[in-house]
Coordinates of C-alpha atoms in Angstrom, one line a residue:
Chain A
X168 CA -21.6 -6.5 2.8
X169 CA -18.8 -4.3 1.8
X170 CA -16.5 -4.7 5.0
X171 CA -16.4 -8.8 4.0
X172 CA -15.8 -7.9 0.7
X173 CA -13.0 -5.7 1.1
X174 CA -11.8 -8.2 3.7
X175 CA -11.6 -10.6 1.1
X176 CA -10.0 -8.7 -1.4
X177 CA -7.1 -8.0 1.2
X178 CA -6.5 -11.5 1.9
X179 CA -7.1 -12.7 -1.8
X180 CA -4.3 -9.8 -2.6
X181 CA -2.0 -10.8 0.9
X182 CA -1.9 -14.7 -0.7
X183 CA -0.9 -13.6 -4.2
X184 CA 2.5 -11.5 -2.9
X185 CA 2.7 -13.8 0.6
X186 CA 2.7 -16.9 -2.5
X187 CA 5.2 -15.3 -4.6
X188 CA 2.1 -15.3 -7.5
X189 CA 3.6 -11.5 -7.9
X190 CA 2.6 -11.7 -11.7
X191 CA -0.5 -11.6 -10.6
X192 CA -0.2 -9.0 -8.0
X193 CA -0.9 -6.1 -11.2
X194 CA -4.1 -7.2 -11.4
X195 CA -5.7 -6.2 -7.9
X196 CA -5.5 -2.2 -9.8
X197 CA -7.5 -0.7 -12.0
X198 CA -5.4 0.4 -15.6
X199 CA -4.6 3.9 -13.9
X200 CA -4.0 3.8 -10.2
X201 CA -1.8 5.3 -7.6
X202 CA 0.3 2.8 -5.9
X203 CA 2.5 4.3 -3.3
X204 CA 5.0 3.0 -0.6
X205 CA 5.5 5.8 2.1
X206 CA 5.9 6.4 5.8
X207 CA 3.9 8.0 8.5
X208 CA 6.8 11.0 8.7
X209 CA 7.0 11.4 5.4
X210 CA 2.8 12.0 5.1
X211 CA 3.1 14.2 7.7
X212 CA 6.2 16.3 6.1
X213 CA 4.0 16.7 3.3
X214 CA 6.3 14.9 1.0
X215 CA 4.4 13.3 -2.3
X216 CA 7.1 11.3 -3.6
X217 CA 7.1 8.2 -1.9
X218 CA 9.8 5.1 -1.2
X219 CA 8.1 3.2 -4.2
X220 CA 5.5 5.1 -7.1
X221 CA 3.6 3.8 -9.8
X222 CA 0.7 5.3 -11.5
X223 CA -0.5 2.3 -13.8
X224 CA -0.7 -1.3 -14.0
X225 CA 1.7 -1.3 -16.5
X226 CA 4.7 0.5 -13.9
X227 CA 3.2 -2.5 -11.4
X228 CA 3.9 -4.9 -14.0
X229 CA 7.4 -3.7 -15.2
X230 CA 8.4 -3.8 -11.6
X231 CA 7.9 -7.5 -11.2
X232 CA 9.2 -8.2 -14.4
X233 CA 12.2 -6.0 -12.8
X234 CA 12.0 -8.4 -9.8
X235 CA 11.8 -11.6 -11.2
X236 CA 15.3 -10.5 -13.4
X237 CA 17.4 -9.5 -9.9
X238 CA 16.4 -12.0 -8.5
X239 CA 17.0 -10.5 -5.3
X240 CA 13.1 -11.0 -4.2
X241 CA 14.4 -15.0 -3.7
X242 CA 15.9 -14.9 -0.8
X243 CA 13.3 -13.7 1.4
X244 CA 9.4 -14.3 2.0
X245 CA 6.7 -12.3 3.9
X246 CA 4.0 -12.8 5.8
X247 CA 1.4 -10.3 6.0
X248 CA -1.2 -10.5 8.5
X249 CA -3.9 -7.6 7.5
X250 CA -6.7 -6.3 10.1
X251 CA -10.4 -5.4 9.4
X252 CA -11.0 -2.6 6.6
X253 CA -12.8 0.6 8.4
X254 CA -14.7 2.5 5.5
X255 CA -14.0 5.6 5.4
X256 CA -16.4 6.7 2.7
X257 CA -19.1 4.9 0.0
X258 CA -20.2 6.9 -2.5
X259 CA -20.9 6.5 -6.5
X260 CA -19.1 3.5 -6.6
X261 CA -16.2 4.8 -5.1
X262 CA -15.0 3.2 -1.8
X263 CA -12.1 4.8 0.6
X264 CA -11.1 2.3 2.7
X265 CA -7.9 2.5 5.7
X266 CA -6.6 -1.3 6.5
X267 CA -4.1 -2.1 9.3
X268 CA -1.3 -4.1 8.4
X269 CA 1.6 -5.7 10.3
X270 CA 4.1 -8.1 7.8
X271 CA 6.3 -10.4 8.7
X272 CA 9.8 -11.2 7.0
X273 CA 11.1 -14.6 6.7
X274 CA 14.6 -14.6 5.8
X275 CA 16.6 -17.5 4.1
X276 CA 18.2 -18.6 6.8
X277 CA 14.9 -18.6 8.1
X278 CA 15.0 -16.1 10.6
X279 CA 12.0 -14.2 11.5
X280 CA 11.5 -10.8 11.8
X281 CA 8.4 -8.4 12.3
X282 CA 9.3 -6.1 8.9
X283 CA 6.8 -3.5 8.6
X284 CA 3.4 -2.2 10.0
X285 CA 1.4 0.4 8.6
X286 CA -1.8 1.3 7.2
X287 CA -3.7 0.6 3.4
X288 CA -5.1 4.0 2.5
X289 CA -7.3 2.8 -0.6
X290 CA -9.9 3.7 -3.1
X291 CA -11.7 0.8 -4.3
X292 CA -13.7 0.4 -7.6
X293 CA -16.1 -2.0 -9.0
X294 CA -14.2 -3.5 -12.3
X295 CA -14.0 -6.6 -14.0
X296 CA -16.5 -8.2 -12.3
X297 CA -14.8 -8.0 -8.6
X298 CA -13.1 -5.2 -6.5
X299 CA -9.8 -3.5 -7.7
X300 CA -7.8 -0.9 -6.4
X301 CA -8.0 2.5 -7.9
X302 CA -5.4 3.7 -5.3
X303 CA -3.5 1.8 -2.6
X304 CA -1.0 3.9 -0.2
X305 CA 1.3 1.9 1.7
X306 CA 2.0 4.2 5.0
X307 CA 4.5 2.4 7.0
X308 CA 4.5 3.2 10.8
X309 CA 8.3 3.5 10.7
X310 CA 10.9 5.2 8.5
X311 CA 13.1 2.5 9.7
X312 CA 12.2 -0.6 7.3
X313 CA 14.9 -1.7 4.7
X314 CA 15.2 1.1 2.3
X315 CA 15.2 -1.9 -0.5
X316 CA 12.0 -2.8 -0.4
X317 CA 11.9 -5.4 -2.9
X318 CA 8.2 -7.4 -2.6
X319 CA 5.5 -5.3 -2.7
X320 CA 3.9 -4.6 0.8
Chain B
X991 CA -24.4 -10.3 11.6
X992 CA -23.3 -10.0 14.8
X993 CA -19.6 -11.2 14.5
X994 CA -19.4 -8.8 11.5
X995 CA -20.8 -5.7 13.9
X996 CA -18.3 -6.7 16.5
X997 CA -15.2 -6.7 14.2
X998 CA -16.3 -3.4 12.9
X999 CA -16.5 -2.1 15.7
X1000 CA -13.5 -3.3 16.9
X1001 CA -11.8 -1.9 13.7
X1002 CA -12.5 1.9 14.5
X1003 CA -11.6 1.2 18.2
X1004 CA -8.6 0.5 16.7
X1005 CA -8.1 3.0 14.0
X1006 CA -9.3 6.5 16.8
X1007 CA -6.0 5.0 18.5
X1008 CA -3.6 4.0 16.2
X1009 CA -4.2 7.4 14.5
X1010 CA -4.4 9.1 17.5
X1011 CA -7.5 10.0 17.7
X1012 CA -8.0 9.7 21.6
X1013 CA -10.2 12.3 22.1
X1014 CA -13.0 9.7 20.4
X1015 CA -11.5 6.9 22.2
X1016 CA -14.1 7.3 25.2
X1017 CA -16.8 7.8 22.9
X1018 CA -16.7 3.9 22.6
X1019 CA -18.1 3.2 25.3
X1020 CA -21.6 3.5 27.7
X1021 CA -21.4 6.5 30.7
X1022 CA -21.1 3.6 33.2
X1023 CA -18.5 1.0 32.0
X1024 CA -15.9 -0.8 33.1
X1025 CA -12.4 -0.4 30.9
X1026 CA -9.1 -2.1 32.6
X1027 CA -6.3 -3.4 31.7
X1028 CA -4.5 -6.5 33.7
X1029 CA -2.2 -9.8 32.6
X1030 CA -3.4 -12.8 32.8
X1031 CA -1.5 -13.9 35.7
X1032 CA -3.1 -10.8 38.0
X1033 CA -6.5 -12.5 36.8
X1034 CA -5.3 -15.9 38.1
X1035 CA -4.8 -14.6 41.1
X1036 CA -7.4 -12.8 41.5
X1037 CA -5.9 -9.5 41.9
X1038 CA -8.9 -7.1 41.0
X1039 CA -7.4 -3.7 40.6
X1040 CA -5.1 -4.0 37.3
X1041 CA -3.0 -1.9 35.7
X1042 CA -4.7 1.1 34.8
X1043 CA -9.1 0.8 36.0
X1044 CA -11.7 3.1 34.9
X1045 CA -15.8 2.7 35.7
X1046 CA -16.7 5.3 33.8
X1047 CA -16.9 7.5 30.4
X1048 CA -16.4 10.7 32.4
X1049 CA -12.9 8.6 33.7
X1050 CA -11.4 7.7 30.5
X1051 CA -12.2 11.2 29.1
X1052 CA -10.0 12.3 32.3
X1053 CA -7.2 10.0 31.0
X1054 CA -6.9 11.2 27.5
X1055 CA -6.9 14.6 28.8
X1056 CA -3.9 13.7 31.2
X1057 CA -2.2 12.5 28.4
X1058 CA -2.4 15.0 25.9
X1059 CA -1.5 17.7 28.7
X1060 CA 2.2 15.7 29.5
X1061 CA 2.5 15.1 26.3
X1062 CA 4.0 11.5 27.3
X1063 CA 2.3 9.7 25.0
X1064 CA 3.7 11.4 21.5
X1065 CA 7.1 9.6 21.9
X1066 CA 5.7 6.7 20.4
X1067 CA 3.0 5.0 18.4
X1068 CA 0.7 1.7 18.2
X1069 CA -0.5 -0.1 16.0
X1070 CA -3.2 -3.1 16.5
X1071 CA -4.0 -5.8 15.0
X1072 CA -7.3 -7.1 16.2
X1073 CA -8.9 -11.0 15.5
X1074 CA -12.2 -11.9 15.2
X1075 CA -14.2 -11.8 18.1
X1076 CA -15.3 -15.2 19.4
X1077 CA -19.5 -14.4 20.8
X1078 CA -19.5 -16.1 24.3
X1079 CA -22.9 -15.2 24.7
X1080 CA -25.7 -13.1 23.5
X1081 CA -29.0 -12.3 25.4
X1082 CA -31.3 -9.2 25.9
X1083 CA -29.6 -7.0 24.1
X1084 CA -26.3 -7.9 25.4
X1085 CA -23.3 -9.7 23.6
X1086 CA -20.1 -10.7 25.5
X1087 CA -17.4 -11.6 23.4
X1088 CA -13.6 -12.7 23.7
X1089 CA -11.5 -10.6 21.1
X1090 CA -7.6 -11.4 20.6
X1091 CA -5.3 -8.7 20.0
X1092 CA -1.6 -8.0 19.4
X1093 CA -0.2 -4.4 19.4
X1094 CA 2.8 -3.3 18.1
X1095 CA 5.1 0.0 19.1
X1096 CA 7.0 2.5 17.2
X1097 CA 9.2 4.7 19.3
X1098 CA 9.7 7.7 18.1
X1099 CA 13.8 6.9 17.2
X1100 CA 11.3 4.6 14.3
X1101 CA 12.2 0.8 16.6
X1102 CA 9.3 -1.1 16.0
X1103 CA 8.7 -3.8 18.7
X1104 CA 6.0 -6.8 19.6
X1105 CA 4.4 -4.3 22.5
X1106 CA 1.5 -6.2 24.0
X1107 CA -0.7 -9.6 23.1
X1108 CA -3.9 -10.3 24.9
X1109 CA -7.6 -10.7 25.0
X1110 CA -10.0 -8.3 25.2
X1111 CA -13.3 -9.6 27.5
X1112 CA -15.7 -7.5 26.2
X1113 CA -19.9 -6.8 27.3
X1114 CA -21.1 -5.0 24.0
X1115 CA -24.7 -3.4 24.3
X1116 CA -26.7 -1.3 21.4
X1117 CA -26.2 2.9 21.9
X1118 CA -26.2 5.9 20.3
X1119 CA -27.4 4.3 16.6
X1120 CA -24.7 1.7 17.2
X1121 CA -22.9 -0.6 19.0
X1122 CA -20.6 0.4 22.3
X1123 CA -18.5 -1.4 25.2
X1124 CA -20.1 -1.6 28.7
X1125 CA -16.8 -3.7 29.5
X1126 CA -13.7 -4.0 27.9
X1127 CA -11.5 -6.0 30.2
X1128 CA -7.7 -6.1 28.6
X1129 CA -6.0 -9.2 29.7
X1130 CA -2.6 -8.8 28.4
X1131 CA -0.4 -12.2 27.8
X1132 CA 2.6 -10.9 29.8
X1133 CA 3.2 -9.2 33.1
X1134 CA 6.4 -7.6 31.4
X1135 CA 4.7 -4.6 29.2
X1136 CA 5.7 -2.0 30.6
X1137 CA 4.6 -0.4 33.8
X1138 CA 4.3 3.2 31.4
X1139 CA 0.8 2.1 29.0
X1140 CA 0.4 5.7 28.1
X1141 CA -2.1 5.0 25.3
X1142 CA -4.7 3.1 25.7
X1143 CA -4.6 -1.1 24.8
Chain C
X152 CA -21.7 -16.5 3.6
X153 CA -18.4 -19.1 4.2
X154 CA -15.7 -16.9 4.6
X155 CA -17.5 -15.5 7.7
X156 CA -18.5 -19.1 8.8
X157 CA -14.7 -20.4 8.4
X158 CA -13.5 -17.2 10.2
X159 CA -15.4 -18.0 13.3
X160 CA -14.2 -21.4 13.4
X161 CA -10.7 -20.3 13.3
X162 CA -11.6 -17.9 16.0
X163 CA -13.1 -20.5 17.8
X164 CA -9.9 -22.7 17.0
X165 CA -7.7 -20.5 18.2
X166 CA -9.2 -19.3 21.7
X167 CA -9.3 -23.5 22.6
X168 CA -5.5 -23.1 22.2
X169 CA -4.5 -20.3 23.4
X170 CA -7.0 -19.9 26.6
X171 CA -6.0 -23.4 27.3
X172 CA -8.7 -25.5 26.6
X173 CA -6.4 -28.0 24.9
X174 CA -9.1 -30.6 25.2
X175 CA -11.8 -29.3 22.9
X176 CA -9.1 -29.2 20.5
X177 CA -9.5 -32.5 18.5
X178 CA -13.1 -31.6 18.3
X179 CA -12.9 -29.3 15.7
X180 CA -12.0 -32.7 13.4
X181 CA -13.5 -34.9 11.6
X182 CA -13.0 -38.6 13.3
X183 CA -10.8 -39.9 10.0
X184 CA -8.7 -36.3 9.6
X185 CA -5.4 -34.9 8.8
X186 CA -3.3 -32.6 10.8
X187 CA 0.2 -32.2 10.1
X188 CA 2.7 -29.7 10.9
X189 CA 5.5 -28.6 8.5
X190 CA 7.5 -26.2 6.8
X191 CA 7.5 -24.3 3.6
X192 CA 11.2 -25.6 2.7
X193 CA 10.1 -29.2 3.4
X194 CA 6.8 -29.2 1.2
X195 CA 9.0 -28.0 -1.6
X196 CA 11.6 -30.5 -1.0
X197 CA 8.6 -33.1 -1.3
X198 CA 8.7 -34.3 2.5
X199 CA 5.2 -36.1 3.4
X200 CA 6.5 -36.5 7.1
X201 CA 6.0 -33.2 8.9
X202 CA 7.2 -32.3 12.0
X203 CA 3.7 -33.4 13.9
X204 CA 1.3 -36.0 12.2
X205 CA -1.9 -37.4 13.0
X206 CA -4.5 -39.2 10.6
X207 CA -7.2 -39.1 13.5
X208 CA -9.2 -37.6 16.0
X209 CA -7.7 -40.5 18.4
X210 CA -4.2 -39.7 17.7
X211 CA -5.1 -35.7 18.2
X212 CA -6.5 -36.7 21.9
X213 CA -3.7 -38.7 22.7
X214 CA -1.5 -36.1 21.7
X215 CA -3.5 -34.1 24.7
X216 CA -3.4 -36.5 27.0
X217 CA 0.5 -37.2 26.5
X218 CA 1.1 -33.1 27.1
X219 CA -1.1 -32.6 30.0
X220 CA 1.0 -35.9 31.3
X221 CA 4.3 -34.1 30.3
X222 CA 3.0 -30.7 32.0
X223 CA 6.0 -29.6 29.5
X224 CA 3.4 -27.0 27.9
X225 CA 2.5 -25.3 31.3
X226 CA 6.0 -23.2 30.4
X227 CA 4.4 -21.1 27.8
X228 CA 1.5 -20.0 26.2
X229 CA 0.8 -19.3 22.6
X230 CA -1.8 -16.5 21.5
X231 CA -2.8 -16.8 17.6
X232 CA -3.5 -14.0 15.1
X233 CA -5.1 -15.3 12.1
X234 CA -5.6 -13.8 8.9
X235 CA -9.1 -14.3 6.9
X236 CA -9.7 -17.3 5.1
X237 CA -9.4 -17.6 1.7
X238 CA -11.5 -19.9 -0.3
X239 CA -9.7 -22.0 -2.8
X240 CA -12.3 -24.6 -3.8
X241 CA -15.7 -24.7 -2.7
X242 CA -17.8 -28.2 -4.2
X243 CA -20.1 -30.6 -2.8
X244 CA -20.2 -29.7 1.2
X245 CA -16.2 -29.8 0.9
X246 CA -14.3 -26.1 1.1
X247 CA -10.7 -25.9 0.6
X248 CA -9.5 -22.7 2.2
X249 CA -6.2 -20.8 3.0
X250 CA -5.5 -19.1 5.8
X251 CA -2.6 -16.9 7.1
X252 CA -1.6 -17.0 10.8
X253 CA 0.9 -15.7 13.1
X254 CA 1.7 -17.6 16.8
X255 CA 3.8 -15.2 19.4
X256 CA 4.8 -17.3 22.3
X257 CA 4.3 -16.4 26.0
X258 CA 6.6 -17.8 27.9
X259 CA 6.9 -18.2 32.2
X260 CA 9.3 -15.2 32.6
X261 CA 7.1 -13.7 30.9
X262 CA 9.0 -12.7 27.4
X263 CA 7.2 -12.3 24.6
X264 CA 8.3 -13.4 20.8
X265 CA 7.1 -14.1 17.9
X266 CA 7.4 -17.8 17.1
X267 CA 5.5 -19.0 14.0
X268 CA 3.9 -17.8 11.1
X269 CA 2.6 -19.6 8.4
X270 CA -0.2 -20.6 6.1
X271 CA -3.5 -23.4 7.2
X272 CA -4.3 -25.5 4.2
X273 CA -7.7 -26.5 5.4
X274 CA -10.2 -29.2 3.8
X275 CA -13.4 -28.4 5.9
X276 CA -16.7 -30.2 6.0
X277 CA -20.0 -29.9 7.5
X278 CA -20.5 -32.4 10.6
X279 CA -21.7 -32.0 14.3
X280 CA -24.3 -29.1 12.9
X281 CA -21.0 -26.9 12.7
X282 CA -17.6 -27.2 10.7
X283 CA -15.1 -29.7 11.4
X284 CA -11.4 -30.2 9.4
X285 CA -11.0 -33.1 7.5
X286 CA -7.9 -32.0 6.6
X287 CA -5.3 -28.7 9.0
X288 CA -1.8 -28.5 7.7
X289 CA 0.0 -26.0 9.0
X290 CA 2.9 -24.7 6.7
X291 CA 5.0 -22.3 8.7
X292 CA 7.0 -20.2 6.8
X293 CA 10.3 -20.6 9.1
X294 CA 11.8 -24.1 9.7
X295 CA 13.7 -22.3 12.3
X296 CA 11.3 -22.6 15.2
X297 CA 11.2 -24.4 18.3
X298 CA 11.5 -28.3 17.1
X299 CA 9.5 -29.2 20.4
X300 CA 6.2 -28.1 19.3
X301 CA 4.2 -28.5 22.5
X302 CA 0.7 -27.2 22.2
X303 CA -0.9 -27.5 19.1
X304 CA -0.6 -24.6 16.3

């Protein structure tokens, strides 16, 4: 059933970042994607840009690889807690999917903080023998998170 | 499956209010229903009115028209994260289910806070090609939300 | 299909906790189990201890009987939102899963915070003619909370 299955994918994806297995975080795309970080406002202000943009695996790699370097990533972990998918549309292959979202931070000196909530705006494809995302905006309910986001959300 | 049907349904409860899309919001439910929402200290007590009380579709329609006319409800944003439903019984067409729920709020000056917890007491029945709420009793966690729930829970 | 089976007995987990029905609680164990409670930090530091440990389904109801004696837990109440399982191992009857959660704490004046998060690492086995845990141990991601872990996460 494809809800379950796009349930699974979500929680297979929320382990990999939530387990600092980032390296493997690429993977959940497709070759060419659209992976975007942006904000409610900004949507509705029509602005493309986005806080964070790639548009391949290989931008989603070079950013962890950019990660790992700083080194900054280290001193906090999240927790993301993800909702249902609704489907939005099914169609040649193609699913568009919208996911709630609410993610925890966990500071180093282990203070807790509720971080970011938002929705997954995604287009899912069958490849490599499993789900991956062709496209996966990040709209954050608030404007107000850390402008450094460092983990992907 | 029904625990599947539930939590779909559930989902684009969620998502026609998160996204503000109130106007479908009654659509969720049979003509005659029962939607309220309480704390679980009113239910110990056995205080029957709650917080806000509607017994039918034509009701809740009322509501969402209120709120789009004072315009209250704009300042600020949900956005819920809904459990799996726990099936308490199911007979004759009839499933009642036990749903937990946390919502979070974005004002409008982008502060996201922990808004409400709770359980949603639920009587779901077959309708319209689908599946739709003859109950949906909101038993929040805390007296303390505030006395303002524009949107609804 | 197990994720859906292991959901519902996390949902089924969770509403003994949090609507109080602290008794059916060491039912969802095996008679010889594990269920421990530690931190992220002291799993990597290589601490067996936890910060609650029981090997048996004995130990779990005394643990029951010892709070309803104390009454301490009467001051709060916990509601759980947990994340979909994620199967690690599945192999003769015995699924090894991981699940995300997040614990906000109700307490009697009524404020509202959030006061775990965290990962299950669950060994689950058939038994009863449902799903029991051999094996719960909760990993929260925060050593910070409460060290007086009253009801059961």
């Amino acid at each position: 059933m494809t809800t379950l299955r796009l349930a699974e994918l979500n929680a297979a994806y929320a382990a990999a970042i939530d387990q600092d297995r980032l390296e493997a975080w690429p993977d959940f795309f497709t070759d060419d994607c659209l992976y975007k970080i942006t904000s409610a406002d900004n949507e509705k202000a029509g602005m493309q840009a986005g806080i964070v943009y790639a548009d391949s695996r290989a931008m989603l790699r070079d950013r962890i690889t950019a990660l790992r370097t700083a080194n900054i990533y280290e001193r906090q972990a999240y927790r993301h807690i993800v909702g249902l998918p609704l489907i939005v549309r099914e169609a040649d292959g193609l699913i568009a999917a919208e996911t709630p979202f609410l993610v925890v931070r966990i500071t180093r000196d282990a203070r807790t903080d509720l971080f970011a909530t938002g929705l997954y705006r995604d287009q899912v494809v069958p490849a490599d023998g499993g789900l991956r995302f062709r496209q996966r905006i990040v709209v954050c309910d608030s404007n107000h998170f850390d402008t450094l986001v460092a983990i992907p959300l």
